[in-house]
PDB file of C-alpha atoms and ligand atoms in Angstrom:
ATOM      1  CA  MET W   1      99.262  73.552 112.899  1.00 96.00           C
ATOM      2  CA  LYS W   2     101.330  71.993 110.276  1.00 98.00           C
ATOM      3  CA  ILE W   3     104.018  74.478 109.139  1.00 98.00           C
ATOM      4  CA  GLY W   4     106.235  74.015 106.218  1.00 98.00           C
ATOM      5  CA  VAL W   5     109.909  74.633 106.099  1.00 98.00           C
ATOM      6  CA  LEU W   6     111.648  74.396 102.562  1.00 98.00           C
ATOM      7  CA  SER W   7     114.260  71.670 103.499  1.00 98.00           C
ATOM      8  CA  PHE W   8     116.938  71.569 100.771  1.00 98.00           C
ATOM      9  CA  GLN W   9     119.608  73.617 101.883  1.00 95.00           C
ATOM     10  CA  GLY W  10     120.459  76.169 104.519  1.00 95.00           C
ATOM     11  CA  SER W  11     119.191  76.814 107.944  1.00 95.00           C
ATOM     12  CA  PHE W  12     116.012  74.793 107.595  1.00 98.00           C
ATOM     13  CA  VAL W  13     116.738  72.483 110.509  1.00 98.00           C
ATOM     14  CA  GLU W  14     116.759  75.621 113.092  1.00 98.00           C
ATOM     15  CA  HIS W  15     113.295  76.579 111.384  1.00 98.00           C
ATOM     16  CA  LEU W  16     111.881  73.293 112.086  1.00 98.00           C
ATOM     17  CA  ASN W  17     113.070  73.396 115.733  1.00 98.00           C
ATOM     18  CA  SER W  18     111.480  76.939 116.091  1.00 98.00           C
ATOM     19  CA  ILE W  19     108.180  75.768 114.862  1.00 98.00           C
ATOM     20  CA  LYS W  20     108.556  72.656 117.167  1.00 98.00           C
ATOM     21  CA  ALA W  21     109.488  75.156 119.991  1.00 98.00           C
ATOM     22  CA  LEU W  22     106.243  76.887 119.539  1.00 97.00           C
ATOM     23  CA  GLY W  23     103.800  73.925 119.842  1.00 98.00           C
ATOM     24  CA  HIS W  24     103.402  73.172 116.097  1.00 98.00           C
ATOM     25  CA  THR W  25     103.942  70.301 113.559  1.00 98.00           C
ATOM     26  CA  PRO W  26     107.066  71.450 111.295  1.00 98.00           C
ATOM     27  CA  ILE W  27     106.888  69.716 107.860  1.00 98.00           C
ATOM     28  CA  ALA W  28     110.018  69.435 105.622  1.00 98.00           C
ATOM     29  CA  VAL W  29     108.763  70.591 102.359  1.00 98.00           C
ATOM     30  CA  LYS W  30     110.629  69.219  99.173  1.00 98.00           C
ATOM     31  CA  THR W  31     107.430  68.609  96.806  1.00 98.00           C
ATOM     32  CA  ALA W  32     104.263  70.241  96.199  1.00 98.00           C
ATOM     33  CA  GLU W  33     102.362  67.421  98.041  1.00 98.00           C
ATOM     34  CA  GLN W  34     104.346  68.003 101.247  1.00 98.00           C
ATOM     35  CA  LEU W  35     103.404  71.857 100.726  1.00 98.00           C
ATOM     36  CA  ASN W  36      99.663  71.112 100.688  1.00 98.00           C
ATOM     37  CA  GLN W  37      99.591  69.712 104.033  1.00 98.00           C
ATOM     38  CA  CYS W  38     100.822  72.949 105.245  1.00 98.00           C
ATOM     39  CA  LYS W  39      99.066  76.318 106.679  1.00 98.00           C
ATOM     40  CA  ALA W  40     101.964  78.396 105.987  1.00 98.00           C
ATOM     41  CA  LEU W  41     105.874  78.047 104.349  1.00 98.00           C
ATOM     42  CA  ILE W  42     109.086  79.268 105.681  1.00 98.00           C
ATOM     43  CA  LEU W  43     111.815  79.791 102.855  1.00 98.00           C
ATOM     44  CA  PRO W  44     115.064  79.464 105.243  1.00 98.00           C
ATOM     45  CA  GLY W  45     118.480  81.339 104.664  1.00 95.00           C
ATOM     46  CA  GLY W  46     121.060  79.608 102.774  1.00 95.00           C
ATOM     47  CA  GLU W  47     122.489  80.276  99.232  1.00 95.00           C
ATOM     48  CA  THR W  48     119.931  81.288  96.434  1.00 97.00           C
ATOM     49  CA  THR W  49     122.198  80.199  93.501  1.00 96.00           C
ATOM     50  CA  ASN W  50     121.985  76.650  94.955  1.00 96.00           C
ATOM     51  CA  LEU W  51     118.398  76.940  95.954  1.00 96.00           C
ATOM     52  CA  ARG W  52     117.131  78.162  92.900  1.00 96.00           C
ATOM     53  CA  LYS W  53     118.796  75.162  91.325  1.00 96.00           C
ATOM     54  CA  VAL W  54     117.136  72.686  93.573  1.00 97.00           C
ATOM     55  CA  ILE W  55     113.683  73.577  94.128  1.00 98.00           C
ATOM     56  CA  PRO W  56     111.220  71.787  91.742  1.00 97.00           C
ATOM     57  CA  PHE W  57     109.118  73.552  89.207  1.00 98.00           C
ATOM     58  CA  SER W  58     106.078  71.748  90.482  1.00 98.00           C
ATOM     59  CA  LEU W  59     106.949  73.240  94.004  1.00 98.00           C
ATOM     60  CA  LYS W  60     107.671  76.541  92.468  1.00 98.00           C
ATOM     61  CA  LYS W  61     104.330  76.881  90.591  1.00 98.00           C
ATOM     62  CA  GLU W  62     102.188  75.554  93.712  1.00 98.00           C
ATOM     63  CA  ILE W  63     104.096  78.215  95.935  1.00 98.00           C
ATOM     64  CA  MET W  64     103.119  81.201  93.553  1.00 98.00           C
ATOM     65  CA  SER W  65      99.466  79.895  93.332  1.00 98.00           C
ATOM     66  CA  LYS W  66      99.132  79.427  96.992  1.00 98.00           C
ATOM     67  CA  ALA W  67     100.840  82.777  97.785  1.00 98.00           C
ATOM     68  CA  LYS W  68      98.418  84.606  95.347  1.00 97.00           C
ATOM     69  CA  LYS W  69      95.158  83.159  97.117  1.00 97.00           C
ATOM     70  CA  GLY W  70      96.903  84.568 100.735  1.00 97.00           C
ATOM     71  CA  PHE W  71      98.748  81.889 101.827  1.00 98.00           C
ATOM     72  CA  PRO W  72     101.536  83.111 104.327  1.00 98.00           C
ATOM     73  CA  ILE W  73     105.183  82.784 103.531  1.00 98.00           C
ATOM     74  CA  TYR W  74     108.149  83.850 105.314  1.00 98.00           C
ATOM     75  CA  GLY W  75     111.422  84.259 103.678  1.00 98.00           C
ATOM     76  CA  THR W  76     114.702  84.899 105.732  1.00 98.00           C
ATOM     77  CA  CYS W  77     117.797  86.131 104.215  1.00 97.00           C
ATOM     78  CA  ALA W  78     118.386  84.076 100.892  1.00 97.00           C
ATOM     79  CA  GLY W  79     114.405  83.218 101.503  1.00 98.00           C
ATOM     80  CA  ALA W  80     113.778  87.256 101.170  1.00 98.00           C
ATOM     81  CA  ILE W  81     115.961  87.156  98.086  1.00 98.00           C
ATOM     82  CA  LEU W  82     113.826  84.593  96.528  1.00 98.00           C
ATOM     83  CA  LEU W  83     110.696  86.494  97.342  1.00 98.00           C
ATOM     84  CA  ALA W  84     111.674  89.624  95.982  1.00 98.00           C
ATOM     85  CA  GLU W  85     109.968  91.203  93.012  1.00 98.00           C
ATOM     86  CA  LYS W  86     113.253  92.595  91.722  1.00 98.00           C
ATOM     87  CA  ILE W  87     116.935  91.081  92.370  1.00 98.00           C
ATOM     88  CA  GLU W  88     119.988  93.550  91.395  1.00 97.00           C
ATOM     89  CA  ASP W  89     121.395  92.256  88.427  1.00 95.00           C
ATOM     90  CA  GLU W  90     119.573  88.830  88.492  1.00 96.00           C
ATOM     91  CA  ILE W  91     116.362  87.566  87.453  1.00 97.00           C
ATOM     92  CA  SER W  92     113.825  87.187  90.102  1.00 98.00           C
ATOM     93  CA  PHE W  93     112.442  83.646  91.317  1.00 98.00           C
ATOM     94  CA  LEU W  94     109.124  84.073  93.190  1.00 98.00           C
ATOM     95  CA  PRO W  95     108.308  87.735  92.704  1.00 98.00           C
ATOM     96  CA  LEU W  96     105.793  88.093  95.874  1.00 98.00           C
ATOM     97  CA  ILE W  97     106.975  91.463  97.650  1.00 98.00           C
ATOM     98  CA  GLU W  98     107.218  94.502  95.937  1.00 98.00           C
ATOM     99  CA  VAL W  99     110.798  95.220  96.707  1.00 98.00           C
ATOM    100  CA  GLU W 100     114.330  95.424  95.203  1.00 98.00           C
ATOM    101  CA  ILE W 101     116.917  93.517  96.902  1.00 98.00           C
ATOM    102  CA  GLN W 102     120.927  93.373  96.702  1.00 98.00           C
ATOM    103  CA  ARG W 103     122.473  90.282  97.616  1.00 96.00           C
ATOM    104  CA  ASN W 104     125.897  90.214  99.682  1.00 94.00           C
ATOM    105  CA  ALA W 105     125.158  93.686 100.254  1.00 94.00           C
ATOM    106  CA  TYR W 106     127.219  94.397 103.501  1.00 90.00           C
ATOM    107  CA  GLY W 107     130.561  93.529 101.759  1.00 81.00           C
ATOM    108  CA  SER W 108     133.308  91.281 103.099  1.00 71.00           C
ATOM    109  CA  GLN W 109     134.176  93.270 106.220  1.00 63.00           C
ATOM    110  CA  LEU W 110     130.780  93.110 107.613  1.00 66.00           C
ATOM    111  CA  ASP W 111     129.756  89.364 106.293  1.00 80.00           C
ATOM    112  CA  SER W 112     128.478  88.609 109.730  1.00 90.00           C
ATOM    113  CA  PHE W 113     127.269  90.720 112.723  1.00 93.00           C
ATOM    114  CA  GLU W 114     124.519  90.723 115.093  1.00 95.00           C
ATOM    115  CA  GLU W 115     122.609  93.838 116.115  1.00 96.00           C
ATOM    116  CA  LYS W 116     119.545  94.517 118.674  1.00 96.00           C
ATOM    117  CA  ILE W 117     116.907  95.952 116.722  1.00 97.00           C
ATOM    118  CA  GLU W 118     113.351  97.292 117.574  1.00 96.00           C
ATOM    119  CA  ILE W 119     110.222  95.948 115.904  1.00 96.00           C
ATOM    120  CA  ASN W 120     107.215  97.715 115.304  1.00 94.00           C
ATOM    121  CA  ALA W 121     104.372  94.920 115.257  1.00 93.00           C
ATOM    122  CA  GLU W 122     102.017  93.260 117.391  1.00 88.00           C
ATOM    123  CA  GLY W 123     103.569  91.333 120.086  1.00 87.00           C
ATOM    124  CA  PHE W 124     106.847  93.378 120.202  1.00 89.00           C
ATOM    125  CA  SER W 125     104.982  96.090 122.594  1.00 84.00           C
ATOM    126  CA  ASN W 126     108.124  95.515 125.209  1.00 79.00           C
ATOM    127  CA  LYS W 127     110.521  98.051 123.310  1.00 73.00           C
ATOM    128  CA  GLU W 128     112.999  97.339 126.071  1.00 76.00           C
ATOM    129  CA  LYS W 129     113.170  93.819 124.778  1.00 89.00           C
ATOM    130  CA  LYS W 130     114.946  94.192 121.541  1.00 95.00           C
ATOM    131  CA  PHE W 131     115.157  91.515 119.020  1.00 97.00           C
ATOM    132  CA  PRO W 132     118.750  90.039 118.467  1.00 97.00           C
ATOM    133  CA  ALA W 133     119.397  90.173 114.761  1.00 97.00           C
ATOM    134  CA  VAL W 134     121.740  88.139 113.279  1.00 97.00           C
ATOM    135  CA  PHE W 135     123.197  89.098 109.671  1.00 96.00           C
ATOM    136  CA  ILE W 136     125.094  86.466 107.594  1.00 95.00           C
ATOM    137  CA  ARG W 137     126.485  87.723 104.335  1.00 94.00           C
ATOM    138  CA  ALA W 138     122.987  89.295 104.309  1.00 96.00           C
ATOM    139  CA  PRO W 139     121.183  91.069 101.532  1.00 97.00           C
ATOM    140  CA  GLN W 140     119.784  94.656 101.649  1.00 97.00           C
ATOM    141  CA  ILE W 141     116.443  96.086 100.531  1.00 98.00           C
ATOM    142  CA  LYS W 142     117.250  98.971  98.097  1.00 98.00           C
ATOM    143  CA  LYS W 143     113.590  99.994  97.068  1.00 98.00           C
ATOM    144  CA  ILE W 144     110.220  99.696  98.020  1.00 98.00           C
ATOM    145  CA  PHE W 145     107.882  99.694  95.154  1.00 98.00           C
ATOM    146  CA  SER W 146     104.328  99.808  96.820  1.00 98.00           C
ATOM    147  CA  LYS W 147     102.481 101.139  99.657  1.00 98.00           C
ATOM    148  CA  LYS W 148     101.139  97.843 100.547  1.00 98.00           C
ATOM    149  CA  VAL W 149     104.852  97.087 101.965  1.00 98.00           C
ATOM    150  CA  LYS W 150     105.188  97.809 105.526  1.00 98.00           C
ATOM    151  CA  VAL W 151     108.159  98.085 107.405  1.00 98.00           C
ATOM    152  CA  LEU W 152     108.324  96.257 110.504  1.00 98.00           C
ATOM    153  CA  ALA W 153     111.980  97.170 111.465  1.00 98.00           C
ATOM    154  CA  TYR W 154     115.269  99.009 110.436  1.00 97.00           C
ATOM    155  CA  CYS W 155     118.766  98.123 111.351  1.00 97.00           C
ATOM    156  CA  ASN W 156     121.364 101.294 111.069  1.00 94.00           C
ATOM    157  CA  LYS W 157     118.187 102.749 108.837  1.00 96.00           C
ATOM    158  CA  LYS W 158     117.936 100.047 106.489  1.00 97.00           C
ATOM    159  CA  PRO W 159     114.731  98.178 106.261  1.00 98.00           C
ATOM    160  CA  VAL W 160     115.424  94.446 107.477  1.00 98.00           C
ATOM    161  CA  LEU W 161     111.839  93.371 108.201  1.00 98.00           C
ATOM    162  CA  LEU W 162     108.919  93.616 105.854  1.00 98.00           C
ATOM    163  CA  ARG W 163     105.426  92.605 105.234  1.00 98.00           C
ATOM    164  CA  GLN W 164     103.053  92.679 102.090  1.00 98.00           C
ATOM    165  CA  LYS W 165      99.970  91.371 103.477  1.00 98.00           C
ATOM    166  CA  ASN W 166     100.554  87.609 103.449  1.00 98.00           C
ATOM    167  CA  ILE W 167     104.465  87.768 102.440  1.00 98.00           C
ATOM    168  CA  LEU W 168     106.980  88.362 105.424  1.00 98.00           C
ATOM    169  CA  ILE W 169     110.893  88.843 104.626  1.00 98.00           C
ATOM    170  CA  SER W 170     113.582  89.356 107.036  1.00 98.00           C
ATOM    171  CA  THR W 171     117.241  90.068 105.916  1.00 98.00           C
ATOM    172  CA  PHE W 172     118.331  88.181 109.098  1.00 98.00           C
ATOM    173  CA  HIS W 173     117.935  84.858 110.774  1.00 97.00           C
ATOM    174  CA  PRO W 174     115.636  84.748 113.757  1.00 97.00           C
ATOM    175  CA  GLU W 175     115.904  80.941 113.777  1.00 96.00           C
ATOM    176  CA  LEU W 176     119.564  80.945 114.918  1.00 96.00           C
ATOM    177  CA  THR W 177     118.422  82.913 118.153  1.00 95.00           C
ATOM    178  CA  ASN W 178     116.218  81.389 121.009  1.00 94.00           C
ATOM    179  CA  ASP W 179     113.909  84.222 120.677  1.00 96.00           C
ATOM    180  CA  LEU W 180     110.686  83.035 119.043  1.00 96.00           C
ATOM    181  CA  ARG W 181     108.620  86.312 118.575  1.00 96.00           C
ATOM    182  CA  ILE W 182     109.333  86.819 114.957  1.00 97.00           C
ATOM    183  CA  HIS W 183     108.061  83.138 114.310  1.00 98.00           C
ATOM    184  CA  GLU W 184     105.157  83.758 116.646  1.00 97.00           C
ATOM    185  CA  PHE W 185     104.177  86.716 114.730  1.00 97.00           C
ATOM    186  CA  PHE W 186     104.235  84.943 111.434  1.00 98.00           C
ATOM    187  CA  LEU W 187     102.040  82.035 112.672  1.00 98.00           C
ATOM    188  CA  LYS W 188      99.712  84.939 113.587  1.00 97.00           C
ATOM    189  CA  MET W 189      99.463  85.933 110.132  1.00 97.00           C
ATOM    190  CA  ILE W 190      97.722  82.607 109.010  1.00 96.00           C
ATOM    191  CA  SER W 191      94.347  84.015 111.003  1.00 89.00           C
ATOM    192  CA  ASP W 192      94.842  87.462 109.426  1.00 82.00           C
TER     193      ASP W 192
HETATM  194  N1  LIG T 201     124.560  85.405 100.560  1.00 68.82           N
HETATM  195  C1  LIG T 201     123.243  84.556 100.408  1.00 68.82           C
HETATM  196  C2  LIG T 201     122.674  84.662  98.797  1.00 68.82           C
HETATM  197  O1  LIG T 201     122.980  85.612  98.441  1.00 68.82           O
HETATM  198  C3  LIG T 201     122.145  84.597 101.551  1.00 68.82           C
HETATM  199  C4  LIG T 201     122.827  84.589 102.766  1.00 68.82           C
HETATM  200  C5  LIG T 201     121.793  84.024 103.983  1.00 68.82           C
HETATM  201  O2  LIG T 201     120.707  83.393 103.551  1.00 68.82           O
HETATM  202  N2  LIG T 201     122.420  83.722 105.010  1.00 68.82           N
HETATM  203  O3  LIG T 201     121.907  83.798  98.639  1.00 68.82           O
END
């Protein structure tokens, strides 16, 4: 399958490699035409201030219209911020998941950390094998506005992996580990 990764800025190369490692064809997406070749899209981590400026309006429009029709989208870290319906003190960008998110919520002391987390979803039945979640200047989910939003994982009691139908977000970076289970889980959402 052709899987798109928004490729302007941030950890897009790592996501492209994860897709390749799972035996699929990664497509670096910068335009609506490239997006139209794909079965799903990943929005990588990076810097939202920057990403907001470089994503063309035509691509943004196409992402919104596809998402409304059930097209699977996975946002990691900055990608999750872009997908939140509400961003604390900022205007939302692609409001597709009914949560409020706060940027850089862990403060400077805890700018980056790794924590093994338990995931409650299909493909994660082996509870012994926790997932290495890497947080880098990570955001935090502050509110969940709808019962349609399912929390699939917590870290220190905070929701860090969430799904609302075809939209998946994580406040951490699975593409920076060799554990491909979350990418695998996301690709299964294509046939849901
Ligand atoms: N701090 C970044 C932002 O607010 C997100 C960090 C990341 O993607 N690792 O946009």
